[in-house]
Backbone as a chain_set.jsonl record, in Angstrom:
{"seq": "MQTDSGDMSRVVEHLAQVEGVAEDILADKQKLIDLDRRRNKTREAMRILQKDKTEEKKWICFGNMFIKVEKKKASRLLEHDFDEIEKEMSKTRTELKPKVNQLRDLEHKEEAKGFNLNPLSDSEMKAVKDLL", "coords": {"N": [[0.571, -1.153, -0.073], [2.338, 0.774, 0.639], [3.862, 1.894, -1.482], [1.632, 2.42, -3.426], [1.26, 4.916, -2.663], [3.331, 6.452, -2.636], [3.906, 5.758, -5.58], [1.892, 7.082, -6.8], [2.13, 10.334, -5.431], [4.849, 11.193, -6.815], [3.533, 10.385, -9.469], [1.677, 12.538, -9.695], [2.875, 14.923, -8.999], [4.72, 14.72, -11.434], [2.603, 15.804, -13.086], [1.791, 17.98, -12.143], [4.38, 19.678, -12.09], [4.611, 19.148, -15.493], [2.322, 20.305, -15.526], [2.193, 22.944, -15.699], [4.906, 24.142, -16.382], [3.971, 24.263, -18.729], [1.317, 25.763, -18.234], [4.044, 27.879, -18.502], [4.376, 27.96, -21.851], [2.656, 28.834, -22.463], [1.586, 31.446, -21.818], [3.534, 32.852, -23.204], [3.413, 32.808, -25.124], [0.671, 34.543, -25.773], [2.516, 36.583, -24.389], [3.819, 37.045, -26.543], [2.193, 37.208, -28.917], [0.178, 39.926, -27.856], [2.932, 41.265, -28.031], [3.7, 41.562, -30.239], [1.215, 43.046, -31.414], [0.752, 45.871, -30.658], [3.707, 45.531, -32.072], [2.876, 46.445, -34.929], [0.855, 48.317, -34.642], [2.632, 50.541, -33.584], [4.016, 50.657, -36.144], [2.341, 51.274, -38.018], [1.442, 54.084, -37.167], [3.775, 55.204, -36.604], [4.776, 54.653, -40.22], [2.111, 56.917, -41.177], [3.445, 58.831, -40.35], [5.398, 59.341, -41.186], [4.179, 59.238, -44.271], [2.711, 61.826, -44.196], [2.838, 65.498, -44.225], [3.561, 67.256, -43.242], [4.648, 70.208, -40.442], [3.767, 70.79, -37.745], [3.62, 69.789, -34.537], [2.551, 66.302, -33.525], [0.451, 65.606, -31.548], [0.94, 62.148, -29.78], [0.214, 58.227, -28.085], [2.026, 57.355, -25.122], [1.628, 54.564, -23.588], [-0.505, 55.585, -21.337], [-0.643, 58.12, -22.046], [-1.456, 61.353, -23.87], [0.67, 63.15, -25.709], [2.265, 66.322, -27.571], [4.46, 66.517, -29.937], [7.195, 67.51, -31.35], [7.171, 66.476, -34.981], [9.475, 64.867, -36.311], [10.888, 64.439, -33.74], [8.392, 62.443, -32.564], [8.375, 60.801, -34.595], [11.062, 58.973, -33.673], [10.868, 58.504, -31.16], [8.564, 56.673, -31.39], [10.206, 55.228, -33.508], [12.213, 53.996, -31.387], [10.229, 52.797, -30.12], [9.81, 50.721, -31.669], [12.065, 49.157, -32.095], [12.738, 48.254, -28.859], [10.558, 46.978, -28.548], [10.62, 44.531, -31.123], [13.617, 43.519, -30.47], [12.112, 42.685, -27.667], [10.747, 40.349, -27.777], [12.205, 38.83, -29.073], [14.152, 38.477, -28.07], [11.987, 36.679, -25.362], [11.462, 35.221, -27.678], [13.519, 33.172, -27.655], [13.506, 32.527, -25.108], [11.269, 30.754, -24.912], [12.174, 28.409, -26.747], [13.064, 26.991, -24.828], [11.711, 26.045, -23.071], [9.779, 24.53, -24.755], [11.307, 22.725, -25.166], [11.727, 20.719, -22.824], [8.795, 20.767, -21.738], [8.668, 18.513, -23.405], [10.862, 16.611, -22.957], [9.724, 16.396, -20.993], [6.658, 14.737, -21.0], [7.674, 12.573, -22.516], [9.223, 12.894, -25.558], [10.357, 13.297, -28.555], [13.039, 15.46, -29.702], [11.514, 18.632, -30.678], [12.003, 18.617, -34.546], [13.746, 21.05, -36.314], [13.127, 23.721, -35.359], [15.028, 24.083, -33.554], [16.687, 26.07, -35.622], [18.849, 28.607, -36.723], [18.534, 31.47, -37.957], [20.183, 32.596, -40.862], [24.034, 34.391, -40.875], [25.556, 37.319, -42.155], [27.565, 37.129, -43.332], [27.342, 34.322, -43.401], [25.332, 34.733, -45.953], [26.235, 36.32, -47.181], [28.271, 34.53, -48.545], [26.621, 32.507, -49.52], [25.667, 33.842, -51.634], [27.095, 34.521, -53.409], [28.331, 31.466, -54.047], [26.766, 31.174, -55.49]], "CA": [[-0.295, -0.075, 0.126], [3.176, 2.337, 0.679], [4.134, 2.202, -3.173], [1.267, 3.017, -4.406], [0.188, 6.142, -2.916], [4.368, 7.159, -3.316], [3.604, 6.033, -7.215], [0.181, 7.82, -6.308], [2.134, 10.851, -5.583], [5.11, 11.025, -7.997], [3.04, 11.147, -10.687], [1.163, 14.113, -9.32], [4.487, 15.631, -9.132], [5.122, 15.076, -12.306], [1.594, 16.352, -14.066], [2.003, 19.359, -11.469], [5.046, 19.885, -13.235], [4.294, 19.326, -16.882], [0.454, 21.282, -16.355], [3.482, 24.7, -14.999], [5.837, 24.178, -17.853], [3.075, 23.805, -20.302], [1.705, 27.225, -18.825], [4.94, 28.875, -18.742], [4.48, 28.587, -22.22], [1.313, 29.25, -22.663], [2.071, 32.704, -21.673], [4.556, 33.66, -23.319], [2.776, 32.434, -26.821], [0.113, 35.194, -24.908], [2.847, 38.189, -24.792], [4.506, 37.322, -28.547], [0.425, 38.213, -29.171], [0.726, 40.625, -27.27], [3.608, 42.866, -29.188], [3.018, 41.881, -32.291], [-0.252, 43.698, -31.869], [1.579, 47.119, -30.731], [5.021, 46.069, -33.038], [1.814, 46.56, -35.531], [0.56, 49.722, -33.979], [3.805, 50.71, -33.621], [4.446, 49.955, -37.15], [1.299, 51.335, -38.135], [2.157, 55.451, -36.452], [5.618, 54.845, -38.143], [4.031, 55.084, -41.306], [1.121, 57.459, -40.868], [3.642, 60.031, -39.706], [5.676, 59.271, -42.967], [2.991, 60.521, -45.225], [1.694, 63.482, -43.257], [3.638, 66.218, -44.897], [2.933, 69.359, -42.516], [5.603, 69.571, -39.935], [3.107, 70.68, -36.87], [3.834, 68.853, -34.281], [1.524, 65.948, -33.388], [0.145, 64.336, -29.736], [1.72, 60.701, -29.58], [0.032, 58.697, -26.976], [3.098, 56.028, -24.375], [0.674, 54.122, -22.039], [-1.498, 56.457, -20.731], [-0.014, 59.903, -21.594], [-0.788, 61.608, -24.372], [1.836, 64.137, -25.761], [2.419, 66.458, -28.087], [5.898, 66.88, -29.91], [7.897, 67.44, -32.798], [7.518, 65.588, -35.533], [11.371, 64.305, -36.073], [11.015, 62.91, -31.656], [7.709, 61.629, -32.497], [8.901, 58.823, -35.4], [12.365, 57.996, -32.898], [10.221, 57.749, -29.956], [8.215, 55.466, -32.408], [11.51, 53.733, -34.017], [12.725, 53.793, -30.587], [9.724, 51.206, -29.292], [9.931, 49.629, -32.163], [12.79, 48.438, -31.328], [11.982, 48.005, -27.554], [10.08, 46.103, -28.896], [11.441, 43.875, -31.509], [14.859, 42.899, -28.707], [11.72, 41.786, -26.038], [10.268, 40.105, -28.864], [13.038, 38.295, -29.744], [13.548, 37.329, -26.134], [10.661, 36.241, -24.989], [11.186, 33.761, -28.372], [14.924, 32.401, -27.315], [13.16, 32.243, -23.767], [10.417, 29.891, -25.226], [12.833, 27.202, -27.052], [14.608, 25.461, -23.769], [9.894, 25.082, -22.227], [9.178, 23.621, -25.614], [12.196, 21.872, -25.276], [11.475, 21.115, -20.929], [8.343, 19.984, -21.878], [8.511, 17.296, -24.525], [11.131, 15.592, -22.238], [8.347, 15.802, -19.215], [6.028, 14.004, -21.997], [9.098, 12.144, -22.888], [8.443, 12.794, -26.136], [10.996, 13.385, -29.142], [12.996, 17.348, -29.307], [11.32, 18.808, -31.775], [12.413, 18.86, -35.303], [14.12, 22.322, -36.827], [12.789, 23.351, -34.117], [16.391, 25.14, -32.874], [17.196, 26.445, -36.392], [19.117, 29.563, -36.709], [19.036, 32.569, -40.054], [21.906, 32.404, -41.327], [24.602, 35.632, -40.606], [25.248, 37.855, -43.02], [28.871, 36.385, -43.748], [26.898, 33.196, -44.122], [24.713, 34.744, -46.917], [26.938, 36.744, -48.961], [29.272, 33.305, -48.909], [26.059, 31.968, -50.727], [25.636, 34.41, -52.688], [28.721, 34.295, -53.667], [28.665, 30.828, -54.161], [25.554, 30.726, -56.721]], "C": [[0.566, 1.465, 0.256], [3.124, 2.193, 0.196], [2.926, 2.674, -3.676], [1.116, 4.487, -3.821], [2.268, 6.954, -2.886], [4.71, 6.825, -4.705], [3.1, 7.625, -7.518], [1.547, 10.563, -6.444], [3.484, 11.879, -6.551], [4.088, 11.423, -9.328], [2.041, 11.928, -10.726], [1.958, 15.365, -9.29], [4.549, 16.34, -10.059], [4.021, 15.939, -13.31], [1.919, 17.813, -13.501], [2.907, 20.062, -12.579], [5.156, 20.25, -14.845], [4.357, 20.439, -17.342], [1.472, 22.63, -15.941], [3.91, 24.862, -15.671], [5.053, 24.703, -19.199], [2.298, 25.067, -20.455], [2.25, 28.615, -18.67], [4.943, 29.272, -20.728], [3.474, 29.44, -23.411], [1.541, 30.318, -22.759], [2.499, 33.757, -22.267], [4.518, 33.137, -24.89], [1.653, 33.733, -26.496], [0.941, 37.035, -24.823], [3.862, 37.39, -26.474], [2.924, 37.599, -29.432], [0.206, 39.492, -28.967], [1.958, 41.888, -28.169], [4.017, 42.779, -30.286], [2.429, 42.316, -32.674], [0.677, 44.89, -31.768], [2.727, 47.617, -31.886], [3.278, 46.628, -33.907], [1.212, 48.144, -35.444], [1.454, 50.414, -34.364], [3.969, 51.048, -35.308], [3.647, 50.944, -38.034], [1.805, 53.264, -38.307], [3.123, 55.478, -37.178], [4.571, 55.597, -40.089], [2.039, 56.33, -41.901], [1.297, 59.18, -40.675], [4.74, 60.67, -40.994], [5.189, 59.563, -43.737], [2.544, 61.576, -45.596], [3.066, 63.824, -44.115], [4.064, 67.483, -44.224], [4.59, 68.698, -41.869], [5.238, 70.567, -37.932], [3.65, 69.538, -35.812], [2.446, 68.222, -33.336], [1.06, 65.527, -32.293], [0.871, 62.695, -30.602], [0.365, 59.824, -28.314], [1.299, 57.221, -26.691], [1.63, 55.663, -23.064], [-0.024, 54.87, -22.14], [-1.818, 57.995, -20.824], [-0.568, 59.335, -23.288], [0.195, 63.2, -24.544], [2.406, 65.258, -26.482], [4.039, 66.75, -28.452], [5.904, 66.792, -30.907], [7.537, 66.25, -33.718], [8.496, 64.274, -36.103], [10.764, 63.398, -34.695], [10.068, 62.428, -32.315], [8.141, 60.48, -33.174], [9.772, 58.24, -34.694], [12.011, 57.719, -32.072], [9.842, 56.288, -31.156], [9.104, 54.05, -32.998], [12.19, 52.44, -32.479], [11.93, 52.487, -30.091], [9.346, 50.692, -29.999], [10.616, 48.881, -32.254], [12.602, 47.302, -30.6], [12.075, 46.015, -28.296], [10.276, 44.545, -29.991], [12.875, 42.892, -30.58], [13.547, 41.609, -27.662], [10.363, 41.017, -27.334], [11.065, 38.265, -29.417], [13.957, 38.163, -28.223], [13.012, 36.107, -25.945], [10.705, 34.441, -26.661], [12.249, 32.885, -28.503], [13.935, 31.832, -25.29], [12.56, 30.331, -23.919], [10.554, 28.514, -25.735], [12.927, 26.339, -25.984], [13.113, 25.719, -22.615], [9.467, 24.433, -22.803], [9.723, 21.739, -24.866], [11.667, 21.213, -24.149], [10.367, 20.237, -21.332], [7.83, 19.015, -22.439], [9.191, 16.01, -24.107], [9.808, 15.442, -21.576], [7.439, 14.946, -19.769], [6.776, 13.158, -22.38], [8.601, 11.449, -24.462], [9.88, 12.859, -27.734], [11.374, 14.933, -28.726], [12.458, 17.417, -30.607], [11.665, 19.167, -33.434], [12.982, 20.096, -35.998], [13.527, 23.341, -35.535], [14.495, 24.761, -33.236], [17.922, 26.274, -33.731], [17.53, 28.11, -36.57], [18.777, 30.895, -37.748], [20.725, 32.624, -39.811], [22.769, 34.085, -41.283], [24.676, 36.264, -41.502], [26.791, 37.517, -43.853], [27.722, 35.817, -44.576], [26.135, 33.152, -45.686], [24.926, 35.071, -48.139], [27.705, 35.706, -49.586], [27.845, 32.677, -49.835], [26.179, 32.323, -51.675], [26.348, 34.455, -53.446], [28.915, 32.648, -55.088], [27.541, 30.145, -56.212], [26.29, 32.059, -57.962]], "O": [[0.147, 2.616, 0.136], [1.927, 1.914, 0.134], [3.117, 3.518, -4.552], [0.806, 5.318, -4.675], [2.306, 8.147, -3.188], [5.673, 7.413, -5.197], [3.514, 8.657, -8.045], [1.498, 11.505, -7.235], [3.237, 13.025, -6.925], [3.982, 12.486, -9.94], [1.444, 12.069, -11.793], [1.636, 16.529, -9.528], [4.522, 17.566, -10.176], [4.465, 16.658, -14.204], [2.263, 18.719, -14.26], [2.544, 20.724, -13.551], [5.622, 21.277, -15.337], [4.093, 20.633, -18.529], [0.699, 23.575, -16.098], [3.617, 25.959, -16.147], [5.399, 25.282, -20.229], [1.533, 25.209, -21.409], [1.751, 29.741, -18.657], [5.32, 30.371, -21.135], [3.502, 30.131, -24.43], [1.817, 30.611, -23.922], [2.234, 34.955, -22.168], [5.483, 33.106, -25.653], [1.805, 34.321, -27.567], [0.436, 38.138, -25.03], [4.569, 38.12, -27.168], [2.825, 38.189, -30.507], [0.032, 40.224, -29.942], [1.741, 42.979, -28.697], [4.525, 43.548, -31.102], [2.369, 42.456, -33.896], [1.442, 45.037, -32.721], [2.941, 48.706, -32.418], [2.557, 47.282, -33.153], [1.271, 48.938, -36.382], [1.328, 51.004, -35.437], [4.051, 52.272, -35.402], [4.342, 51.506, -38.881], [2.375, 53.695, -39.309], [3.186, 55.794, -38.366], [4.069, 56.59, -40.615], [1.236, 56.214, -42.827], [0.539, 60.149, -40.71], [4.878, 61.782, -41.504], [5.769, 60.5, -44.286], [2.157, 62.124, -46.628], [3.956, 63.082, -44.531], [4.734, 68.435, -44.625], [5.318, 67.755, -42.182], [6.127, 70.87, -37.137], [4.076, 68.469, -36.249], [1.619, 68.887, -32.712], [1.736, 64.515, -32.107], [1.14, 62.459, -31.78], [-0.376, 60.588, -27.696], [1.526, 56.341, -27.521], [1.035, 56.268, -22.172], [-0.403, 55.024, -23.302], [-2.592, 58.76, -20.25], [-0.477, 58.251, -23.865], [0.331, 64.08, -23.694], [3.51, 65.394, -25.954], [4.824, 67.124, -27.58], [5.058, 66.231, -31.604], [7.596, 65.108, -33.263], [8.218, 63.082, -36.239], [10.365, 62.237, -34.609], [10.593, 61.622, -33.084], [8.295, 59.381, -32.641], [9.708, 57.011, -34.725], [12.46, 56.656, -31.643], [10.531, 55.349, -31.554], [8.969, 52.827, -33.016], [12.444, 51.241, -32.366], [12.472, 51.437, -29.747], [8.433, 49.936, -29.665], [10.212, 47.744, -32.498], [12.417, 46.128, -30.923], [12.711, 44.971, -28.442], [10.013, 43.474, -29.444], [12.823, 41.717, -30.218], [13.732, 40.481, -27.206], [9.208, 41.423, -27.466], [10.656, 37.188, -29.851], [13.977, 37.073, -27.65], [13.356, 34.956, -26.213], [10.251, 33.297, -26.643], [12.167, 31.924, -29.269], [14.031, 30.775, -24.665], [12.987, 29.274, -23.455], [9.751, 27.604, -25.53], [12.887, 25.114, -26.106], [13.334, 25.606, -21.41], [8.745, 23.569, -22.305], [9.272, 20.662, -24.475], [10.549, 20.922, -24.575], [10.617, 19.032, -21.372], [6.717, 18.574, -22.154], [8.831, 14.867, -24.39], [9.021, 14.499, -21.662], [7.216, 14.064, -18.94], [5.947, 12.593, -23.092], [8.042, 10.386, -24.729], [10.427, 11.769, -27.565], [10.726, 15.628, -27.944], [12.714, 16.627, -31.516], [11.53, 20.384, -33.568], [12.025, 20.227, -36.761], [14.322, 23.147, -34.616], [14.593, 25.842, -32.655], [18.977, 26.793, -33.368], [16.575, 28.886, -36.561], [19.41, 30.468, -38.713], [21.722, 32.662, -39.091], [22.07, 35.017, -41.682], [23.695, 36.009, -42.201], [26.886, 37.764, -45.055], [27.22, 36.197, -45.634], [26.156, 32.192, -46.456], [24.54, 34.777, -49.271], [27.916, 35.706, -50.799], [28.142, 32.361, -50.987], [26.625, 31.696, -52.635], [25.86, 34.387, -54.574], [29.318, 32.619, -56.251], [27.598, 29.413, -57.2], [25.794, 32.203, -59.079]]}, "num_chains": 1, "name": "protein.A"}
């Protein structure tokens, strides 16, 4: 009888661990979706500023505040925000890969094929273009 309760507690502990990792993965995926929406809104705002031919000050919203700033400063602020969003998305994607691998390990599945691929560097791309 003692071994049954020990086995049961290990199963419950394992399931709790799997559930915790899965929740982290879902939270990261939701974060990526939210960041992507912010990135698209920022891209839209940057495009609107580029199309605008006037040089008057523009209202922009940061957080819960509206600020009236010069067009060039507004563009710089939006570009900076866009870059920060890109960095955060990249960081989140990088952190997501080990979590997915951990979940697959906990589920006793093989590592996802092609999941750890990285883009070619500039020098590698140049070498490929030179070959072609």
